[in-house]
Coordinates of C-alpha atoms and ligand atoms in Angstrom, one line a residue:
X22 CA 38.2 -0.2 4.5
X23 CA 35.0 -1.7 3.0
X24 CA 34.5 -0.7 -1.0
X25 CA 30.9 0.4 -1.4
X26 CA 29.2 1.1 -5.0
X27 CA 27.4 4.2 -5.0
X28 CA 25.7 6.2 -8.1
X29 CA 24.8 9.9 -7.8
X30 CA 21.3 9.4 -9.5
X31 CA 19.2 12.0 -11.4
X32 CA 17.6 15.2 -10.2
X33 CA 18.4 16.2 -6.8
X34 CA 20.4 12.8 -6.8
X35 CA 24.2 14.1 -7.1
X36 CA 23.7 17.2 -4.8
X37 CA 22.7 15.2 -2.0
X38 CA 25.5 12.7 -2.7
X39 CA 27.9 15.2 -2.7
X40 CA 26.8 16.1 0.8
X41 CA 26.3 12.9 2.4
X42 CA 29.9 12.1 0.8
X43 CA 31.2 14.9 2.5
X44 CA 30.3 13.9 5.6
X45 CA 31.8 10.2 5.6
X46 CA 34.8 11.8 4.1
X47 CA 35.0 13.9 7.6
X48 CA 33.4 11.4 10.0
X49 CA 36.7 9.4 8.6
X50 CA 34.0 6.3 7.9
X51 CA 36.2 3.0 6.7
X52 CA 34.8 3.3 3.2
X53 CA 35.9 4.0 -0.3
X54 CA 33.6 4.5 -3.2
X55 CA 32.9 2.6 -6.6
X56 CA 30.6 5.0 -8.8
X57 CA 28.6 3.6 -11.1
X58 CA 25.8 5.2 -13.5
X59 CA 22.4 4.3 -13.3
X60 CA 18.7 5.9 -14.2
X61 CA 17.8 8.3 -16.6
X62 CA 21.0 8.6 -19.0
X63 CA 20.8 4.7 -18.9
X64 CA 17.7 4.5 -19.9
X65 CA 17.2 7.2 -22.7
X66 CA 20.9 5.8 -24.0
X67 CA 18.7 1.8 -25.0
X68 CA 18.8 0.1 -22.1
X69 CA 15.0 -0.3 -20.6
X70 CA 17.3 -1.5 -17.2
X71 CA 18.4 1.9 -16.3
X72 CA 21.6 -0.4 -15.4
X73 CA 24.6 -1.8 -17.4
X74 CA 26.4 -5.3 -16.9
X75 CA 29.8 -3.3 -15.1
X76 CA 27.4 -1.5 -12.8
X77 CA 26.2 -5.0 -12.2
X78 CA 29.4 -6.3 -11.6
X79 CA 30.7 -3.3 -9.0
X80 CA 27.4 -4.3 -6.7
X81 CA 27.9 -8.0 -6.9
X82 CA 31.7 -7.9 -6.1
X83 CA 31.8 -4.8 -3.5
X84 CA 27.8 -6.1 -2.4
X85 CA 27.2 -2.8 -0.4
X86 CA 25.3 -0.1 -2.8
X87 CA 24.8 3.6 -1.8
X88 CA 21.8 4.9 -4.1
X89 CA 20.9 8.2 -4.8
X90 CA 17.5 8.1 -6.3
X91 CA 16.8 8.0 -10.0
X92 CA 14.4 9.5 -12.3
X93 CA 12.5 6.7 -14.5
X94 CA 11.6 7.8 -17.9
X95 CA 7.4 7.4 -18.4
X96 CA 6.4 4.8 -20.7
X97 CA 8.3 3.2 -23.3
X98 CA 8.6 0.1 -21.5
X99 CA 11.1 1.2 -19.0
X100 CA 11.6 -1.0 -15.6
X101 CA 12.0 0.7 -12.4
X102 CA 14.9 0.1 -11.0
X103 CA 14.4 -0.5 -7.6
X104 CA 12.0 -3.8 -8.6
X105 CA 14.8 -5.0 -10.6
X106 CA 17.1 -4.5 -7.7
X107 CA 15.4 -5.7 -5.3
X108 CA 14.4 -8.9 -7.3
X109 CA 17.9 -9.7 -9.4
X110 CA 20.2 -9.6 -5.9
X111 CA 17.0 -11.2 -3.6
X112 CA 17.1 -8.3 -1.3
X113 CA 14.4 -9.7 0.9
X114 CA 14.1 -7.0 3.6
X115 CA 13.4 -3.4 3.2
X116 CA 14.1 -1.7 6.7
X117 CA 12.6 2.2 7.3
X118 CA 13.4 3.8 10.4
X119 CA 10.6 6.2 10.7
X120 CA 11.4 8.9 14.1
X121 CA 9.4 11.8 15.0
X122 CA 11.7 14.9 15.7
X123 CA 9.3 16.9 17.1
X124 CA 9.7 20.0 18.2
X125 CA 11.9 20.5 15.5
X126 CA 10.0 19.5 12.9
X127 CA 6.4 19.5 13.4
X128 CA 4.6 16.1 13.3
X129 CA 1.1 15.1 15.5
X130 CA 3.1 12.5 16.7
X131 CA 5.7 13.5 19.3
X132 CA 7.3 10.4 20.6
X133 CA 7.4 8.0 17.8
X134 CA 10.4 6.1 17.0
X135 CA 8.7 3.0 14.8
X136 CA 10.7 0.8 12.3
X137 CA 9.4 -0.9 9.6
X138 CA 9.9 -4.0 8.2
X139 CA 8.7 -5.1 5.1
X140 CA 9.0 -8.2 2.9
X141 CA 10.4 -7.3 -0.3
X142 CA 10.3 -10.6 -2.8
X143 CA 6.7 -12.3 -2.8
X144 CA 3.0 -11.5 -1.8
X145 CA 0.8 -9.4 -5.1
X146 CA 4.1 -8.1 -5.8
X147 CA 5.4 -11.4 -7.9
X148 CA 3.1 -9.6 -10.7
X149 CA 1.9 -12.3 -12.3
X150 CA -1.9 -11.7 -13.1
X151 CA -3.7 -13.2 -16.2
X152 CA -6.7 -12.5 -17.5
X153 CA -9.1 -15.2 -17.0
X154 CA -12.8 -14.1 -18.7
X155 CA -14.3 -10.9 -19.9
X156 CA -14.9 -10.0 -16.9
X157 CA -12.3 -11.2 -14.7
X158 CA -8.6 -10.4 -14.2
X159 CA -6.6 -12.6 -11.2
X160 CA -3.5 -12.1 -10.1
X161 CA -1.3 -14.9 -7.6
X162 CA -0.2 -13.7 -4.2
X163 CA 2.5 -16.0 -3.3
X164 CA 3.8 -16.9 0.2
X165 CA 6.8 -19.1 0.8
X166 CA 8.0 -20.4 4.2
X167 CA 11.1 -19.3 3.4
X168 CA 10.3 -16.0 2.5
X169 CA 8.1 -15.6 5.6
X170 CA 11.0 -17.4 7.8
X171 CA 13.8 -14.8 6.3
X172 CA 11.8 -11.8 7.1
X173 CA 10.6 -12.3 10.5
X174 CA 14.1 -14.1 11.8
X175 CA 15.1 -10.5 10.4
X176 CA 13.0 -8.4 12.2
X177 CA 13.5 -10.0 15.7
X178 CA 17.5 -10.2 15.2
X179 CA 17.3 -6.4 14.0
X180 CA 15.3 -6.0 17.4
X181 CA 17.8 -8.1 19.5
X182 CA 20.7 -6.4 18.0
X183 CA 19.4 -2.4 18.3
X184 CA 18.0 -2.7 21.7
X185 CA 14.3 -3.0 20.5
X186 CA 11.6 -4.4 23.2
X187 CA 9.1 -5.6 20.9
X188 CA 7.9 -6.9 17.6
X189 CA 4.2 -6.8 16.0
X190 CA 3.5 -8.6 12.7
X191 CA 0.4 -7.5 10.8
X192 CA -1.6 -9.6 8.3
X193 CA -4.7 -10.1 6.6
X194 CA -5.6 -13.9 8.0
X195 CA -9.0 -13.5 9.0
X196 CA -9.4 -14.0 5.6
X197 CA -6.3 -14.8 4.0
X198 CA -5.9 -17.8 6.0
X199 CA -3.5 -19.9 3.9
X200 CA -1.3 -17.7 2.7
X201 CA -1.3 -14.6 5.1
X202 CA -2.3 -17.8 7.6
X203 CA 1.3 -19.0 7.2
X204 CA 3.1 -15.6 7.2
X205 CA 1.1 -15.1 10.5
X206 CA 2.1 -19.3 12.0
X207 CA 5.8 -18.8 11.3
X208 CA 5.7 -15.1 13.2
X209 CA 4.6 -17.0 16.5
X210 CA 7.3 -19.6 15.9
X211 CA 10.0 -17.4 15.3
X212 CA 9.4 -15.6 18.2
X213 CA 9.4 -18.3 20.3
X214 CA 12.7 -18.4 19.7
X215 CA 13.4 -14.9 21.4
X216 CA 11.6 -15.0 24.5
X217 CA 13.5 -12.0 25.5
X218 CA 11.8 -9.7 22.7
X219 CA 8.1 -9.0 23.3
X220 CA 5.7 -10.0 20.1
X221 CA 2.3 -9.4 19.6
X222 CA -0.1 -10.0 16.0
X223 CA -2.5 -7.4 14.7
X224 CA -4.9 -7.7 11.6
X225 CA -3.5 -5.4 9.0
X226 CA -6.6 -3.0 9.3
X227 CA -6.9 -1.9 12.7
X228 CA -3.0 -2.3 13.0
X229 CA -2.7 0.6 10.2
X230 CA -5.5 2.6 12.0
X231 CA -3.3 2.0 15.4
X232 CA 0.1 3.0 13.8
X233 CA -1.7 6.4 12.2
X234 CA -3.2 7.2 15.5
X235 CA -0.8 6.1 18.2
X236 CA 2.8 5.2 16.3
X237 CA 4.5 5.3 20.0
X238 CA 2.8 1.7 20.6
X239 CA 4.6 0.8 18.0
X240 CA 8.4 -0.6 17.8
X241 CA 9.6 -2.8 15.3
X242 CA 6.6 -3.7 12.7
X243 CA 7.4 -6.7 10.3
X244 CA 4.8 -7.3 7.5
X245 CA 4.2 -8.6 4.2
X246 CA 5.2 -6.5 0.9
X247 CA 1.9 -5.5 -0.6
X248 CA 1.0 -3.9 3.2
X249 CA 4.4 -3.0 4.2
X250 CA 4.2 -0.7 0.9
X251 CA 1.5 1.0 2.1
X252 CA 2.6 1.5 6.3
X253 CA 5.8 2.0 5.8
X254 CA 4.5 5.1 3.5
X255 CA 2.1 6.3 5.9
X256 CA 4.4 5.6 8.8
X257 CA 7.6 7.7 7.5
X258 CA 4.7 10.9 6.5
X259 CA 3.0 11.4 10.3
X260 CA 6.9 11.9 11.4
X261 CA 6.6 14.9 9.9
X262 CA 8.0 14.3 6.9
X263 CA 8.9 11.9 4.1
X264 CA 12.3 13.7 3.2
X265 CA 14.2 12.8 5.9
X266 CA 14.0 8.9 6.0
X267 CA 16.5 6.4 4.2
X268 CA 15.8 3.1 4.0
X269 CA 17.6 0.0 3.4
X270 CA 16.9 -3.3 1.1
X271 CA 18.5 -6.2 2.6
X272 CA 19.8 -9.4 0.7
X273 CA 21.9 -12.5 2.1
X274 CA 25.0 -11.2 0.4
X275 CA 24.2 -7.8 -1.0
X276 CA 22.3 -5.0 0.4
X277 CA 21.5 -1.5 -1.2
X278 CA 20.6 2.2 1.0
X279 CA 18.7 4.8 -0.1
X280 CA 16.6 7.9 0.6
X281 CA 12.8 7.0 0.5
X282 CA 11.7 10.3 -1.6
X283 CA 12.4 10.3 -5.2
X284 CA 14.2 12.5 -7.2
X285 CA 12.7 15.4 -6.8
X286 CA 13.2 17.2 -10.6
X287 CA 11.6 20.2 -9.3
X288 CA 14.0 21.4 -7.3
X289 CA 17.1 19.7 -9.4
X290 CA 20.3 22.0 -9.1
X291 CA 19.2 24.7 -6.9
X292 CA 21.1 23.5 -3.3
X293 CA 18.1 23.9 -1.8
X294 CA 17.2 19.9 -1.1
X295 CA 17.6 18.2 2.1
X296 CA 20.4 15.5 2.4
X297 CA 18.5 14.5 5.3
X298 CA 17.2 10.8 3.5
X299 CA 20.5 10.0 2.0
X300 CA 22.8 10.9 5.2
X301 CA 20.0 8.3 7.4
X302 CA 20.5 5.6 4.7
X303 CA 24.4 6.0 5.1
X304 CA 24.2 6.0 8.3
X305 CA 22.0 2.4 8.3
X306 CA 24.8 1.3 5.8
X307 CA 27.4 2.1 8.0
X308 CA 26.0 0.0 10.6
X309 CA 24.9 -2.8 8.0
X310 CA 29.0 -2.8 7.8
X311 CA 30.1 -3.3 11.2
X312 CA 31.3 0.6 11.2
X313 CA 28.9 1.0 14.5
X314 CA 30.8 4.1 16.0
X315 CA 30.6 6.3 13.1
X316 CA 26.8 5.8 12.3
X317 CA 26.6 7.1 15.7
X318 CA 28.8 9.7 15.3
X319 CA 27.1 10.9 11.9
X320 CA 23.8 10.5 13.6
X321 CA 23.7 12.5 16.8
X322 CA 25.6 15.1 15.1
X323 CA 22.6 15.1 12.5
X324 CA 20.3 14.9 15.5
X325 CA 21.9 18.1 16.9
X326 CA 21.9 19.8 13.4
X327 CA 18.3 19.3 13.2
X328 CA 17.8 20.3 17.4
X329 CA 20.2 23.1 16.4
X330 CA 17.1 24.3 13.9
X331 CA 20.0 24.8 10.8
X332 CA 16.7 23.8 8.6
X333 CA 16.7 23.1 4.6
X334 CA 13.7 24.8 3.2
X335 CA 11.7 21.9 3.3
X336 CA 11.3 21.6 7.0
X337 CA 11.9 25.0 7.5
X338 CA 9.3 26.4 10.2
X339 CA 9.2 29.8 11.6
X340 CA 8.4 29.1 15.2
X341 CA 10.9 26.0 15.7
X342 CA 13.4 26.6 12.9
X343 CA 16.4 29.2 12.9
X344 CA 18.6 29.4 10.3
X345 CA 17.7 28.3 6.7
X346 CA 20.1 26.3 4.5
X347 CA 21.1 25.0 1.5
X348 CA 22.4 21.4 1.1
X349 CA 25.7 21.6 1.0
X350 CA 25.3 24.0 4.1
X351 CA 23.4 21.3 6.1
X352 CA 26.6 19.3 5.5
X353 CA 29.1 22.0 6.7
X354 CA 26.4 22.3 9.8
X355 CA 26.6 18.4 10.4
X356 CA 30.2 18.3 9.9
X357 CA 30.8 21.0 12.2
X358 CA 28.7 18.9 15.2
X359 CA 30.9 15.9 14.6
X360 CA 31.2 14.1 18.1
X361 CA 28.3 16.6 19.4
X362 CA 25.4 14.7 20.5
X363 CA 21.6 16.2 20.5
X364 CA 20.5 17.7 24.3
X365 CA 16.8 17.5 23.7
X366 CA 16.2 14.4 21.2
X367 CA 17.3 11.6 21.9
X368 CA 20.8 10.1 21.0
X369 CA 21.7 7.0 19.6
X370 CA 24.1 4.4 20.5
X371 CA 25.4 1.9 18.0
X372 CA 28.9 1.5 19.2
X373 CA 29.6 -2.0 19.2
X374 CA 26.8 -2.7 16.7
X375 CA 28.0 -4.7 13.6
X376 CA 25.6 -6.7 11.2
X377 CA 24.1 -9.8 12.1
X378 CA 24.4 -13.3 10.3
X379 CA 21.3 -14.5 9.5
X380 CA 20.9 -18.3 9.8
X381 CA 21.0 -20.7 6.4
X382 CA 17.4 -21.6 5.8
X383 CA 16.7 -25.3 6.8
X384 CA 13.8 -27.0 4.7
X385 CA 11.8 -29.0 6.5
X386 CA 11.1 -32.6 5.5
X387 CA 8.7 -33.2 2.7
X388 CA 4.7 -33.5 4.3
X389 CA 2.5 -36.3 2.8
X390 CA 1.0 -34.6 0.0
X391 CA -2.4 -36.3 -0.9
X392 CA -4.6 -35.4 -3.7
X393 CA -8.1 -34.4 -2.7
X394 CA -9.2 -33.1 -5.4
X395 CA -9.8 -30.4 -8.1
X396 CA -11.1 -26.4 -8.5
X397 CA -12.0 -26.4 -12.3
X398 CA -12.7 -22.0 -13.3
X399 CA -15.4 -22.3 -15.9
X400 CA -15.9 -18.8 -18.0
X401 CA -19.9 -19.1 -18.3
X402 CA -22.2 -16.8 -19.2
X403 CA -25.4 -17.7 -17.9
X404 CA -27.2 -16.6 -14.5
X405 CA -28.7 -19.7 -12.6
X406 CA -25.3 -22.3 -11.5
X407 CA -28.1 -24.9 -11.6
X408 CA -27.4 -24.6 -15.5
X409 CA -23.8 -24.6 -15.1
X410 CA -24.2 -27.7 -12.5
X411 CA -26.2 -29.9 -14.8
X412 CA -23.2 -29.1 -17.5
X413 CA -20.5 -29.9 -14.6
X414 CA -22.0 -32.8 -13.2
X415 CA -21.2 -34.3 -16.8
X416 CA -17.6 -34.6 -16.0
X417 CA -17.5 -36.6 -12.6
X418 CA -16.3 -39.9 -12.3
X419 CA -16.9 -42.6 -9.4
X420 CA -13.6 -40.7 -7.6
X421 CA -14.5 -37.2 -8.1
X422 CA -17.8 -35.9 -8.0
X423 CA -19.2 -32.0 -7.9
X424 CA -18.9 -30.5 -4.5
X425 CA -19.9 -27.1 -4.8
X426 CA -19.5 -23.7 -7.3
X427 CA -18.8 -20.2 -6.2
X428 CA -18.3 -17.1 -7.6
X429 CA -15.6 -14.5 -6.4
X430 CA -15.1 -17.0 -3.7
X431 CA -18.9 -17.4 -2.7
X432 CA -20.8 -20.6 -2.5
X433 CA -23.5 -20.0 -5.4
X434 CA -24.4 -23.8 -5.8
X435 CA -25.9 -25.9 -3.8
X436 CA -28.4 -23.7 -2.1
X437 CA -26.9 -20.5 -3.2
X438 CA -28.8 -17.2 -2.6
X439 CA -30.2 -15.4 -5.8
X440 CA -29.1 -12.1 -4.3
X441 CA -25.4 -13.0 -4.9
X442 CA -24.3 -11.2 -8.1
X443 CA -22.5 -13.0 -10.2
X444 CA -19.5 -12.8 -13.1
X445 CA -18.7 -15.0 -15.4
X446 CA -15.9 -16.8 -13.7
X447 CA -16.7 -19.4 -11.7
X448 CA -15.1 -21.8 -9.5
X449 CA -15.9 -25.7 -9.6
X450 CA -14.9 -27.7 -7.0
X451 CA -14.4 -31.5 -7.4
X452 CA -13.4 -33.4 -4.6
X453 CA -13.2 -37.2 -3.6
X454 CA -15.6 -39.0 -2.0
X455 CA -15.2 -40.4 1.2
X456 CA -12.5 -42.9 0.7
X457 CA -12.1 -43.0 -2.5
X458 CA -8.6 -41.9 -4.3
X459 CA -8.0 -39.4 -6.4
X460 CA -5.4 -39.5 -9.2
X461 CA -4.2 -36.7 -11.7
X462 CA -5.6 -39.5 -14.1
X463 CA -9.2 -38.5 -12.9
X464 CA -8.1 -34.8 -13.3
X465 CA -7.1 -35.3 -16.8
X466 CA -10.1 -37.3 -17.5
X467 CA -12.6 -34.7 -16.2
X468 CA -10.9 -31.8 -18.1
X469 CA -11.3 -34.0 -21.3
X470 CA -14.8 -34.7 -20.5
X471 CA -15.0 -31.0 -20.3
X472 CA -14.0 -30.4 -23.8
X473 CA -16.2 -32.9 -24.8
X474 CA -19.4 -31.4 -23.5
X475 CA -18.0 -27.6 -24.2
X476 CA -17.2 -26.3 -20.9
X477 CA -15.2 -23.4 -21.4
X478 CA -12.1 -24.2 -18.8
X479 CA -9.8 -21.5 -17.8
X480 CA -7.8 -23.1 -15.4
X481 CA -7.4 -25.4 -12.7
X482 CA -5.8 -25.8 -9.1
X483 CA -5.2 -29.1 -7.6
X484 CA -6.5 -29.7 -3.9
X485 CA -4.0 -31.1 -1.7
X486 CA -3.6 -31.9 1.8
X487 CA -0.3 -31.9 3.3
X488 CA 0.2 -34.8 6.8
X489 CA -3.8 -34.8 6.4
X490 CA -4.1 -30.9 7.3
X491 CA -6.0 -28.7 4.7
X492 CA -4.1 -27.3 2.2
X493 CA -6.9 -25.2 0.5
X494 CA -9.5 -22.6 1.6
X495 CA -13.1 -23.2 2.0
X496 CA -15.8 -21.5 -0.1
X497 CA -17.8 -18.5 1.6
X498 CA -20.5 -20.0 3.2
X499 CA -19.5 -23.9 2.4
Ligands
NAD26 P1 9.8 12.9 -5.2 O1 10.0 12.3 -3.9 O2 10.9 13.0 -6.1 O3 9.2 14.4 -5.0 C1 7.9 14.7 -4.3 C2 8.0 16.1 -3.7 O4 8.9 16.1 -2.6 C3 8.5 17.1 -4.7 O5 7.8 18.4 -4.5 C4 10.0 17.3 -4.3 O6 10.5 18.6 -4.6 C5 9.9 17.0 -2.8 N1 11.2 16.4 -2.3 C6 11.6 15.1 -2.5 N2 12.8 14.9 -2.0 C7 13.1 16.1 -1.4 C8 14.3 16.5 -0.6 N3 15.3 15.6 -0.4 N4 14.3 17.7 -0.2 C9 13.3 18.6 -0.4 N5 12.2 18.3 -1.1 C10 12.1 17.0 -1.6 O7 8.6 12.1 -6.0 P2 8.0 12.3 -7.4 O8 7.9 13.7 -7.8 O9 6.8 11.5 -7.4 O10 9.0 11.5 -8.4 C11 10.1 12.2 -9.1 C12 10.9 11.1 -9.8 O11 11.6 10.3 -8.8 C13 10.2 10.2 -10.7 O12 10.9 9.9 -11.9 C14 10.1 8.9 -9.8 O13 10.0 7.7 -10.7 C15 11.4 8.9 -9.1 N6 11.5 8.2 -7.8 C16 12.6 7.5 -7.6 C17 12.8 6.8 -6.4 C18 14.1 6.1 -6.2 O14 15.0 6.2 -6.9 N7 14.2 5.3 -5.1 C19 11.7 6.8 -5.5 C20 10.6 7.5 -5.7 C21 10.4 8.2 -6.9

């Protein structure tokens, strides 16, 4: 028996609970249940968590967390949940099945069958953003090796272990280069590593485009979080709909499931909500357990309840539908196909299946880190950077001398256009000259210099090279 924490939520939260409890109990899955309270009542009772230290303490000691979803309150300086989740136990991977069911619930997209998985601890979504100017507002997308490492070793031993042929990674490093750059250089050595698993690399625009127009290319996905926020969305919707997908957040010791759709106040109390979300994220749970044999059997007799058109409101559809339920009916309907599998769709095998260790994370040995130099952001006011130059030229030394200005990333001095438009943050690049060395010393020397002469410095970013490879991007048109 493995103890799993679960909370019945808010809204539609404890009917769909109840239901997807239901089922376990009768599939005879080898779990018991710690419930905990979290959301709303949490919230309104003081605690801008939505969670108290026991509930803490029952999903760090049982590590397996069955969430029904949660209505946060508006304003008033609540945090969502789910962030603080995902970010507190380091649950790095968020996993979304998303499978068409068609023609028993009507999508455009008959054959898909895509899973999506998105990195769930770095990228925009670290939030750290400061306001720099007036006009000008910057926030830090950060990209670790080891967070890139974790998440893509994840998506090709979640491919090896359910039978998937191939995995695509999407990014943006055309023009992210560094950071999106690394996500993209640790994909294609990853998956050197599984020759046996097919791998391919799209940019993030024309890989959405591909995923909304032709899913069935598509197998496992694995992508960073800000973009993995957005397809995953999109990807779950052309099934047909959003209400029957569950989704899992994966750590290195603790993991939480859930439904993807919220918790539906509307329709709170009326047995009319479909189960569907919550009963997929159990079943993805009882795999993520080693319970293999009853995800499948809780699956294809979910698949035949659907095939069987015993349809919650929701999905409900004159022509492929044929009986309408309630919630707790769509239970008694998947109940009743236990050990049934679907004739039409197609049924799953997991028997066997257990979860997968993921390997410790190795750090590799430190690079030679060498100091090229320093981006100085100037707020400025004026129009022509020859102004701003003759102020910045000022601070060089014999080490470090003016190499170029942009603004918003483009080159605006020397030789910039006067078409570019420009704010009033811009970006001052010192670098070294030829041989000569570069020491924070000269860094702290041209930022006094700066105060001196009243250059209005909002921040700074050392340039470094790491084993004499480029460790910073060039300016548009440098
Ligand atoms: P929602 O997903 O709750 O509802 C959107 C629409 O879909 C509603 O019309 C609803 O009736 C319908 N719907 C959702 N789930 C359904 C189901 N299982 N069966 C039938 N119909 C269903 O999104 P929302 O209205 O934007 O958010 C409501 C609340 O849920 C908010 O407080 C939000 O913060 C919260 N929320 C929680 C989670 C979570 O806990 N993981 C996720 C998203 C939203």
């Amino acid at each position: 028996m493995t103890k799993v924490t679960i909370a019945k939520g808010d809204g539609i939260g404890p009917e769909i609970m109840d239901a997807t409890l239901k089922i376990l109990k009768a599939a005879n899955a080898k779990v018991e249940f710690d419930e905990i309270e979290v959301g709303e009542k949490v919230y309104l009772s003081g605690n801008t968590s939505g969670i108290s230290d026991e509930a803490w303490n029952s999903i760090r000691t049982n590590k397996v967390f069955l969430k029904a979803p949660i209505t946060t309150p508006q304003g008033g300086g609540y945090k969502s949940l789910n962030v603080t989740m995902r970010k507190t136990l380091g649950l790095f991977a968020n996993v979304r099945p998303c499978r068409s069911m068609h023609p028993f619930v009507t999508t455009k997209h008959h054959a898909m069958d895509t899973v999506i998985i998105r990195e769930n601890e770095e990228d925009l979504y670290a939030g750290i953003e400061h306001q720099q100017t007036d006009e000008v507002i910057q926030c830090l997308k950060l990209i670790s090796r080891p967070g890139c490492e974790k998440i893509i070793r994840y998506a090709f031993e979640y491919a090896k272990q359910y039978g998937r042929k191939k995995v695509t990674c999407f990014t943006k490093d055309n023009i992210m280069k560094q950071t999106d750059g690394l996500f993209h250089k640790v994909f294609n050595e990853v998956a050197a590593e599984y020759p046996e698993i097919e791998n391919e690399h799209w940019i993030i625009d024309i890989g959405a485009a591909r995923i909304a127009d032709t899913p069935e290319k598509f197998d496992v996905v694995v992508m960073p979080n800000l973009y993995g926020d957005v397809v995953s969305d999109i990807a779950a919707q052309i099934t047909g709909s959003v209400g029957l997908a569950g989704s899992a957040n994966i750590g290195a010791s603790c993991a939480m499931f859930e439904a993807i759709h919220g918790s539906a106040p509307d329709i709170a109390g009326k047995n009319i909500a479909n189960p569907s979300g919550l009963i997929n994220a159990a079943i993805m749970m009882l795999n993520h357990i080693g319970d293999g044999d009853t995800a499948e059997l809780i699956q294809n007799a979910w698949l035949k309840t659907i095939e069987d058109g015993i349809h919650t409101v929701d999905i409900y559809n004159q022509s492929s539908s044929k009986t309408k339920v309630g919630t707790a009916e769509f239970a008694d309907a998947v109940i009743n196909n236990l050990g049934q599998k679907p004739a039409q769709l197609q049924p799953v095998a997991y028997k066997g299946n257990g979860s997968f260790k993921m390997p410790v994370y190795k750090r590799k040995q430190q690079a030679n880190k060498e100091l090229d130099g320093v981006d100085v952001f100037a707020h400025w006011v004026g129009t022509n950077p020859e102004e701003l130059a003759n102020q910045l030229l000022k601070l060089e030394n014999e080490n470090i001398k003016l190499q170029m200005i942009t603004n918003r990333g483009v080159k605006v001095w020397p030789n910039g256009f006067e078409e570019t438009f420009c704010t009033d943050h811009w970006r001052c690049r010192f670098a070294k000259v030829n041989e000569s060395k570069v020491d924070k010393g000269d860094i702290v020397e041209l930022l006094s210099k700066g105060v001196v002469h009243g250059v209005d410095i909002v921040k700074t970013e050392n340039l470094y090279s790491f084993d004499g490879e480029r460790g910073y991007s060039l300016g548009q048109g440098q």
